Short mmCIF file of C-alpha atoms in Angstrom, two decimals:
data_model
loop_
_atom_site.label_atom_id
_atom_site.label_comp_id
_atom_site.label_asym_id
_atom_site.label_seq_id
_atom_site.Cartn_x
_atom_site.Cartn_y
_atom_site.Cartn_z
CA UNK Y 14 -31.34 92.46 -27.10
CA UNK Y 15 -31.57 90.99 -30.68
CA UNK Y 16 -33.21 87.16 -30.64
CA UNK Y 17 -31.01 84.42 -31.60
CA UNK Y 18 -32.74 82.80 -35.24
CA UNK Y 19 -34.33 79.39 -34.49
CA UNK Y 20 -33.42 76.77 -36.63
CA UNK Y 21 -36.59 73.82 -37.16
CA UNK Y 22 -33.87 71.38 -38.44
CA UNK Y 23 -31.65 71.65 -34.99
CA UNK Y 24 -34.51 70.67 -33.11
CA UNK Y 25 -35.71 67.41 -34.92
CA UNK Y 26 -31.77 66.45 -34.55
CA UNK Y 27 -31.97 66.94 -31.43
CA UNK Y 28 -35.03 65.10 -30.78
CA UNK Y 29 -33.68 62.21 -32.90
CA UNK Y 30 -30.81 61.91 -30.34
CA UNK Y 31 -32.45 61.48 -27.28
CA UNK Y 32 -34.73 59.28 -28.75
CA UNK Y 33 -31.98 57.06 -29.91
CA UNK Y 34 -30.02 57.61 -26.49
CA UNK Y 35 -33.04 56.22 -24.38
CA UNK Y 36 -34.35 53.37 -26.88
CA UNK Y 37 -30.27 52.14 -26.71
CA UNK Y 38 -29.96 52.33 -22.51
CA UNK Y 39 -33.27 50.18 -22.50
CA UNK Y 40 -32.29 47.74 -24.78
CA UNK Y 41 -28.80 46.96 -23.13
CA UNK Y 42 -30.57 46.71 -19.71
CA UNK Y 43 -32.89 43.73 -21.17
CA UNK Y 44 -29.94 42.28 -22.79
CA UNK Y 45 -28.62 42.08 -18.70
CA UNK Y 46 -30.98 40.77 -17.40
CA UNK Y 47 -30.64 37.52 -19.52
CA UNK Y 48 -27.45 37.18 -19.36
CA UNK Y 49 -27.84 37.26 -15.64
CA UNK Y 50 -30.77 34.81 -16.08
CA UNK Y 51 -28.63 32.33 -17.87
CA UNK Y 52 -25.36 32.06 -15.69
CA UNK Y 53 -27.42 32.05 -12.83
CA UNK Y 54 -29.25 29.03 -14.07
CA UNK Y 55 -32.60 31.21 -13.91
CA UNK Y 56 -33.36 30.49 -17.29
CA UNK Y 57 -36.24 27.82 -17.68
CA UNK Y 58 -34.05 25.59 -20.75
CA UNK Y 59 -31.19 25.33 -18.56
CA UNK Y 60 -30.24 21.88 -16.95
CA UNK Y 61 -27.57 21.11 -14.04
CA UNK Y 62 -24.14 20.05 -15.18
CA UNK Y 63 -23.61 16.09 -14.35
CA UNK Y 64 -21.55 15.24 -10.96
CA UNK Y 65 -18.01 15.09 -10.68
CA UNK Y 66 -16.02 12.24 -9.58
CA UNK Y 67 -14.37 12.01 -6.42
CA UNK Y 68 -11.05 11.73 -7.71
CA UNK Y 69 -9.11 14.80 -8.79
CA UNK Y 70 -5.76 13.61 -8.72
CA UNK Y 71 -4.17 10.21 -8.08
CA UNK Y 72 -1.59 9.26 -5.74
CA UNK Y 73 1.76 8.01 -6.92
CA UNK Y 74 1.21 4.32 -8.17
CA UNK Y 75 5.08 2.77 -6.80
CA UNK Y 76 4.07 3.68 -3.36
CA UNK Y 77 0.91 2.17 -2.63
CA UNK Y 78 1.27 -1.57 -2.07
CA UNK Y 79 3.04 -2.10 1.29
CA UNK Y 80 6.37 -3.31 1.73
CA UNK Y 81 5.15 -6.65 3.21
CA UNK Y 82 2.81 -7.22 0.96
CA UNK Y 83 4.74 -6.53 -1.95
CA UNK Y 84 7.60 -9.18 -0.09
CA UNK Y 85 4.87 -12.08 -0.30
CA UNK Y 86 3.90 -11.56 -3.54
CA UNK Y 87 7.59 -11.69 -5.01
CA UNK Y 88 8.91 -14.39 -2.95
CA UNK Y 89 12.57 -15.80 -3.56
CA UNK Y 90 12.40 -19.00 -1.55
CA UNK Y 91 15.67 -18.41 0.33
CA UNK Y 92 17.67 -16.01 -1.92
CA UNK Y 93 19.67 -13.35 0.40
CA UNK Y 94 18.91 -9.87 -1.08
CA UNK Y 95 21.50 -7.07 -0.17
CA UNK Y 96 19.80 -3.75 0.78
CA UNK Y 97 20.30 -2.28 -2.47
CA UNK Y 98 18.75 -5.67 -4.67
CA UNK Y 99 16.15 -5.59 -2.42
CA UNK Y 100 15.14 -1.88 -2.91
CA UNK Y 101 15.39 -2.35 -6.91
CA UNK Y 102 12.94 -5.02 -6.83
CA UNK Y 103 10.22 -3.64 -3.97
CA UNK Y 104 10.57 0.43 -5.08
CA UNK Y 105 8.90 -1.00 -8.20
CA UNK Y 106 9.78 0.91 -11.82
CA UNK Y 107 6.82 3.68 -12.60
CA UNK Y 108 5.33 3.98 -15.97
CA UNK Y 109 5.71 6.55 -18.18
CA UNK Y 110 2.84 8.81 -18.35
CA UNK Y 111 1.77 12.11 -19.56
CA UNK Y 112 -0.34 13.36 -16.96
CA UNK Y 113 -0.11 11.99 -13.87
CA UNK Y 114 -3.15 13.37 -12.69
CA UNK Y 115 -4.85 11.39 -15.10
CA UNK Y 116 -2.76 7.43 -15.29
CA UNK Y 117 -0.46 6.41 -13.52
CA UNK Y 118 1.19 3.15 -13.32
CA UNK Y 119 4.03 0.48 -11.58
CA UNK Y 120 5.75 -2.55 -12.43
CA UNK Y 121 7.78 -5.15 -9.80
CA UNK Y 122 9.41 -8.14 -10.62
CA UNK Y 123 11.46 -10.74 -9.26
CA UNK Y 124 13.24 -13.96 -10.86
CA UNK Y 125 14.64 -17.13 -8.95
CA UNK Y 126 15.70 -20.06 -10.08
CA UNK Y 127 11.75 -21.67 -9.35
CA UNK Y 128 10.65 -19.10 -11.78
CA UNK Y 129 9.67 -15.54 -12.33
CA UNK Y 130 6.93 -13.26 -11.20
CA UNK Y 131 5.58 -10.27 -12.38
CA UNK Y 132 3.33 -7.63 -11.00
CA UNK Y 133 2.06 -4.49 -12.46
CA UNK Y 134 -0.48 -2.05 -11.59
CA UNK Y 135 -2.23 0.90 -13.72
CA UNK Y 136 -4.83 3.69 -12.36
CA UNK Y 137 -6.62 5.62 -14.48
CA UNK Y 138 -9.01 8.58 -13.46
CA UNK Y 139 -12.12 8.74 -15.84
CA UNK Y 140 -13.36 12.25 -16.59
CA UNK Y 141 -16.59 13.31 -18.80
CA UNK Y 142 -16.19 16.10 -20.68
CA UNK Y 143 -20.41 15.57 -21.50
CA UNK Y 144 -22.37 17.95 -18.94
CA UNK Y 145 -24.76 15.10 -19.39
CA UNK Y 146 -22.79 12.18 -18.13
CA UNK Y 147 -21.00 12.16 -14.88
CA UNK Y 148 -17.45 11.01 -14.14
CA UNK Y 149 -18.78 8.03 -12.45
CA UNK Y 150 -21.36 6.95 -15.00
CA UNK Y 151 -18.36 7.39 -17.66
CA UNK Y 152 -16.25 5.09 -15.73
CA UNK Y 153 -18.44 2.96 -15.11
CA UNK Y 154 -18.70 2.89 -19.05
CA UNK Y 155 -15.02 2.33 -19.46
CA UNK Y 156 -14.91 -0.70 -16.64
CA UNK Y 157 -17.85 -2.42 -18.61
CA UNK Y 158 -15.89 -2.39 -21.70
CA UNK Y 159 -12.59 -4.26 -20.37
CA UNK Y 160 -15.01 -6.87 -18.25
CA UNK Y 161 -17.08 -7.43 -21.86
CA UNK Y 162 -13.50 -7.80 -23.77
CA UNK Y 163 -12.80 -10.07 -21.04
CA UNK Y 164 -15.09 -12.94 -21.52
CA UNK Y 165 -15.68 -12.51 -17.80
CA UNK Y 166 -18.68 -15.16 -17.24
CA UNK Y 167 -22.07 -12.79 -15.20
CA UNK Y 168 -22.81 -13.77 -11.26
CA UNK Y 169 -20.84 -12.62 -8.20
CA UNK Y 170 -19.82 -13.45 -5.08
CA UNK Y 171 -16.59 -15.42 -6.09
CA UNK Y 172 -18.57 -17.96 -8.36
CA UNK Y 173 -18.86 -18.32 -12.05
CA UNK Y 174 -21.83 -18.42 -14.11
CA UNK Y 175 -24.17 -21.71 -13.17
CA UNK Y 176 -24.49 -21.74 -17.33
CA UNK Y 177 -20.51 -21.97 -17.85
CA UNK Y 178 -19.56 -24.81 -15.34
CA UNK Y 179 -15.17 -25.63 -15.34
CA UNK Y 180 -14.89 -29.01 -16.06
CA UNK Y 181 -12.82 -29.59 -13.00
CA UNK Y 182 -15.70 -28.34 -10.87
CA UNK Y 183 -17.74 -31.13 -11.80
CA UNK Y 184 -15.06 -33.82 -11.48
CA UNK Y 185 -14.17 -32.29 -7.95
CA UNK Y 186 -17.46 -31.96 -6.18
CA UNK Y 187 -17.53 -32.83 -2.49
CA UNK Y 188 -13.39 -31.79 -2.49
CA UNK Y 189 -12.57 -28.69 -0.11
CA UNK Y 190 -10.94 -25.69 -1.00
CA UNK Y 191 -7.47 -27.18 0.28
CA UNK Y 192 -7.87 -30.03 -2.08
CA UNK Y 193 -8.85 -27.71 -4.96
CA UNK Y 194 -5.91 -26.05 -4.57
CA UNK Y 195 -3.43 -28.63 -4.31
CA UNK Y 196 -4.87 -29.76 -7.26
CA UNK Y 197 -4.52 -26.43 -8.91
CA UNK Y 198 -0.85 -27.05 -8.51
CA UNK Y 199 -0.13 -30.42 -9.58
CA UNK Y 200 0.55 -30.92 -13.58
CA UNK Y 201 -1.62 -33.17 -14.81
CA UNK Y 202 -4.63 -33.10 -12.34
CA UNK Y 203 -7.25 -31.39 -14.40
CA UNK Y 204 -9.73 -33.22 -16.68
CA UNK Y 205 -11.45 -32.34 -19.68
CA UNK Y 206 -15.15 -32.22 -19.97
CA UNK Y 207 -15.44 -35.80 -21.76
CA UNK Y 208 -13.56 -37.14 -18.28
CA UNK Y 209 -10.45 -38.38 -20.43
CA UNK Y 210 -6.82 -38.63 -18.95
CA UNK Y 211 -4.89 -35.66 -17.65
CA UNK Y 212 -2.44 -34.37 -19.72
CA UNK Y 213 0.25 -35.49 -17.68
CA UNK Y 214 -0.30 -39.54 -18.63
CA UNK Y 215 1.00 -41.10 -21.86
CA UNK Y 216 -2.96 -41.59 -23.05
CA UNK Y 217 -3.43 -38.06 -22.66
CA UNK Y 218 -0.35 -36.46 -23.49
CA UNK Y 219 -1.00 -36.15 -26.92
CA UNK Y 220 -4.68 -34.99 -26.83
CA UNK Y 221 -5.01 -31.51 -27.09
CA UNK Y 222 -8.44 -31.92 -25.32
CA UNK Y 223 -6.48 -32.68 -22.19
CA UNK Y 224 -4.06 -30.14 -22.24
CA UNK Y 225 -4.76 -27.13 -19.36
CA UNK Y 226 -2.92 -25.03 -22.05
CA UNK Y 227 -5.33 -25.39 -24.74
CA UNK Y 228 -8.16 -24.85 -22.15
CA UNK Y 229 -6.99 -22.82 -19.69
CA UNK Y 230 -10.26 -23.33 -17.03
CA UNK Y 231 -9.78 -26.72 -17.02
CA UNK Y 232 -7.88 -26.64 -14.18
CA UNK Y 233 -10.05 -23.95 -12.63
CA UNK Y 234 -12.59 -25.14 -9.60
CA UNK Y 235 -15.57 -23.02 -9.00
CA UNK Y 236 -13.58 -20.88 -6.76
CA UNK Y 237 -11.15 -19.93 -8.94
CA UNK Y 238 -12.68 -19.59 -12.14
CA UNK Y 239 -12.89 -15.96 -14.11
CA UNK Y 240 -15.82 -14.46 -12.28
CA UNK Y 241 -17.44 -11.25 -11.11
CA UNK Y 242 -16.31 -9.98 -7.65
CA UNK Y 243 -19.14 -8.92 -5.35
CA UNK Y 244 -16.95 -7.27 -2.82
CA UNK Y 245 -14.53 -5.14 -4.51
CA UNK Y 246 -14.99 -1.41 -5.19
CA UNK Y 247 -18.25 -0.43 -7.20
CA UNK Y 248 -17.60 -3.02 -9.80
CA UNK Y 249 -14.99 -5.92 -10.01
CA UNK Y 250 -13.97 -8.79 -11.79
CA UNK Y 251 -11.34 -11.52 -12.14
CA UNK Y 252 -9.68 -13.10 -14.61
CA UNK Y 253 -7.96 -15.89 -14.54
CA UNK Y 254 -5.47 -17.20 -17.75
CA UNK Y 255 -3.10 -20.33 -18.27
CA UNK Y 256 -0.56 -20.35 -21.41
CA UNK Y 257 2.41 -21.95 -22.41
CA UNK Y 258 5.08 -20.91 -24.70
CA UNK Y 259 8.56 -22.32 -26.12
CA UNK Y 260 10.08 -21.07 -22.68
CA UNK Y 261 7.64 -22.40 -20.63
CA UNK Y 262 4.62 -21.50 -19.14
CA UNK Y 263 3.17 -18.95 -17.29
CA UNK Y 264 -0.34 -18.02 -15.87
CA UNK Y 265 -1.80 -14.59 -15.78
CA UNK Y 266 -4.30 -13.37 -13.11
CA UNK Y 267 -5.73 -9.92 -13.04
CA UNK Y 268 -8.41 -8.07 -10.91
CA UNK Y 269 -9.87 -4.96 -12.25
CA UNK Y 270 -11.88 -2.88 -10.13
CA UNK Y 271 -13.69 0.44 -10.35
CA UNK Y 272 -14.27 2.76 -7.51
CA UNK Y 273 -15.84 6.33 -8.19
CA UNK Y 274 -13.98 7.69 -11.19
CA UNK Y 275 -10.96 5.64 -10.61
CA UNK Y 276 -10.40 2.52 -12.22
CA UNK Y 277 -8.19 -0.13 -11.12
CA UNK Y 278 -5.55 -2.85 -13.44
CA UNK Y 279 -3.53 -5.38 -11.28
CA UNK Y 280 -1.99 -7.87 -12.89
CA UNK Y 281 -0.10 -11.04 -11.48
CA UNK Y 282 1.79 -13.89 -12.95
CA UNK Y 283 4.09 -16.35 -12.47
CA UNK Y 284 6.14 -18.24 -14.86
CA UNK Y 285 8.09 -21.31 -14.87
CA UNK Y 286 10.28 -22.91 -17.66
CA UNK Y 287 9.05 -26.78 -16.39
CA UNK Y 288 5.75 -27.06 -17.97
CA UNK Y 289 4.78 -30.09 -16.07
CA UNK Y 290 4.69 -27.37 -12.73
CA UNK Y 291 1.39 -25.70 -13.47
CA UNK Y 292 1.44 -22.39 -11.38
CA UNK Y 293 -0.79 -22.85 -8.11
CA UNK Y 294 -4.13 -20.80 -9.10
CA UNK Y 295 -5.44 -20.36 -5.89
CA UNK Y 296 -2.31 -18.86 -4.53
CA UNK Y 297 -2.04 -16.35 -7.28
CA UNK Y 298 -5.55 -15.47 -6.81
CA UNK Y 299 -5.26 -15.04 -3.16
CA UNK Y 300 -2.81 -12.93 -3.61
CA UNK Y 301 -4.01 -10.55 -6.01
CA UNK Y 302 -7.23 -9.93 -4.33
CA UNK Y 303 -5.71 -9.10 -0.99
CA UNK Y 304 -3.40 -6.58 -2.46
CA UNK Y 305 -6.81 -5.21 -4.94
CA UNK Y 306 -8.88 -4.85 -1.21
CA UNK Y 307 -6.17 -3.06 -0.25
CA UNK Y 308 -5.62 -0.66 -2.78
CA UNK Y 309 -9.40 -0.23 -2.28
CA UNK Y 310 -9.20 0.69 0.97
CA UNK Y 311 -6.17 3.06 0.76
CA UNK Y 312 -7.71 5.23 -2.64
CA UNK Y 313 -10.87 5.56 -0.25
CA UNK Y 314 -9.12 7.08 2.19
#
């Protein structure tokens, strides 16, 4: 039988191809193995991601404060609501938001011929998008902004700062807290640091010094001052604001809070058109902060 020819250049192509075929099947195995490496965090330059808050969602903002409590907080002395008045003021109107996983908010308010009061509440859910920084660390970053723009005075447990005494706290040493508050209520009560007249007298009427509008701690006792708030979520403060206007005047008390991810707005006020009827501090206060340990307790739930 006749021999087929060889052919020297078929062989090196040959050659050449396997070569190429086994350098190419160990180079994509290395290539594998690092990728493997790296999503399985194997890799020595690789650092865990940051923890996630606890929130993921957030509940529906209308239907958190209770019934009652929303009832004493928007009191109309002894205006008869019909079913359907009463459901329009205590179902609350919901802000509009985006994402409702992400804010959500409410607003109530009733009027009555002693005056109007408002209350509003917004919940926002912090989330880092920095592997670095946690949820937690980046709310905490937000809360510490709004205290800061605040002015709220450092210490806790429901005092102010020793540094920024309220006039009124030095005038009413040895007073209780029933006194304080009664005095809280009455126009013309507080006094200015220099001790002159309350606003409410003819010597004082005219000095702006002495008027709780133009000062609006001056009518604040240590208890009630703008403080930090020991007791409330992870961080807490309250803030605490008198001011008048051509209509009247009004005072403005909010509590923010942080717990987690989550952080907190409520905001109470009253208004009245007589501006010699201050709006009672201490009530308003008391108020808020019952409602804020509340919502505490139910978003920890």
């Amino acid at each position: 039988m006749p021999r087929k020819p060889f052919v020297p250049g078929a062989a090196l192509v040959v050659a050449a191809a396997l070569a190429a075929g086994l350098t190419a099947c160990t180079g994509g195995s290395d290539t594998g193995d690092e990728t493997g490496d790296a999503k399985s965090g194997g890799t020595a330059s690789s650092s865990p991601a940051a923890e996630p808050g606890r929130y993921q969602t957030l509940p529906e903002a209308c239907g958190l404060p209770a019934r009652g409590t929303l009832r004493g907080m928007l009191p109309g002395g002894d205006q008869q609501l019909s079913r359907a008045e009463a459901k329009k003021i205590y179902d609350g109107q919901p802000d509009i938001t985006y994402d409702t996983d992400r804010r959500v908010g409410c607003r109530w308010t009733r009027e009555t011929t002693a005056g109007t009061r408002h209350l509003s509440l917004d919940i926002q859910r912090v989330v880092s998008y920095d592997a670095a920084v946690s949820d937690d660390d980046k709310a905490q970053g937000v809360y510490d902004s709004k205290e800061l723009a605040a002015q709220i005075p450092p210490g806790g447990s429901g005092s102010p700062s020793p540094a920024t005494p309220s006039p009124s706290a030095t005038k009413g040493k040895g007073t209780d807290k029933g006194e304080g508050a009664t005095t809280n209520s009455s126009a013309g009560k507080s006094v200015d640091g220099k001790g002159k007249a309350p606003s409410g007298s003819p010597s004082g009427a005219s000095d702006p010094s002495a008027d709780p509008s133009t000062d609006p701690s001056a009518d604040l006792s240590d208890s009630t001052a703008p403080r930090v708030l020991d007791d409330l979520g992870d961080a807490a403060f309250l803030n605490d604001k008198l001011v008048t206007a051509d209509s009247g005047v009004h005072r403005d008390v909010t509590v923010v809070f942080r717990t987690s991810n989550v952080i907190v707005t409520l905001t109470y006020d009253q208004w009245s058109t007589d501006k010699t009827m201050l709006p009672d501090s201490q009530e308003l206060q008391d108020k808020a902060r019952s409602l804020a340990g509340e919502l505490s307790e139910s978003l920890s739930e």
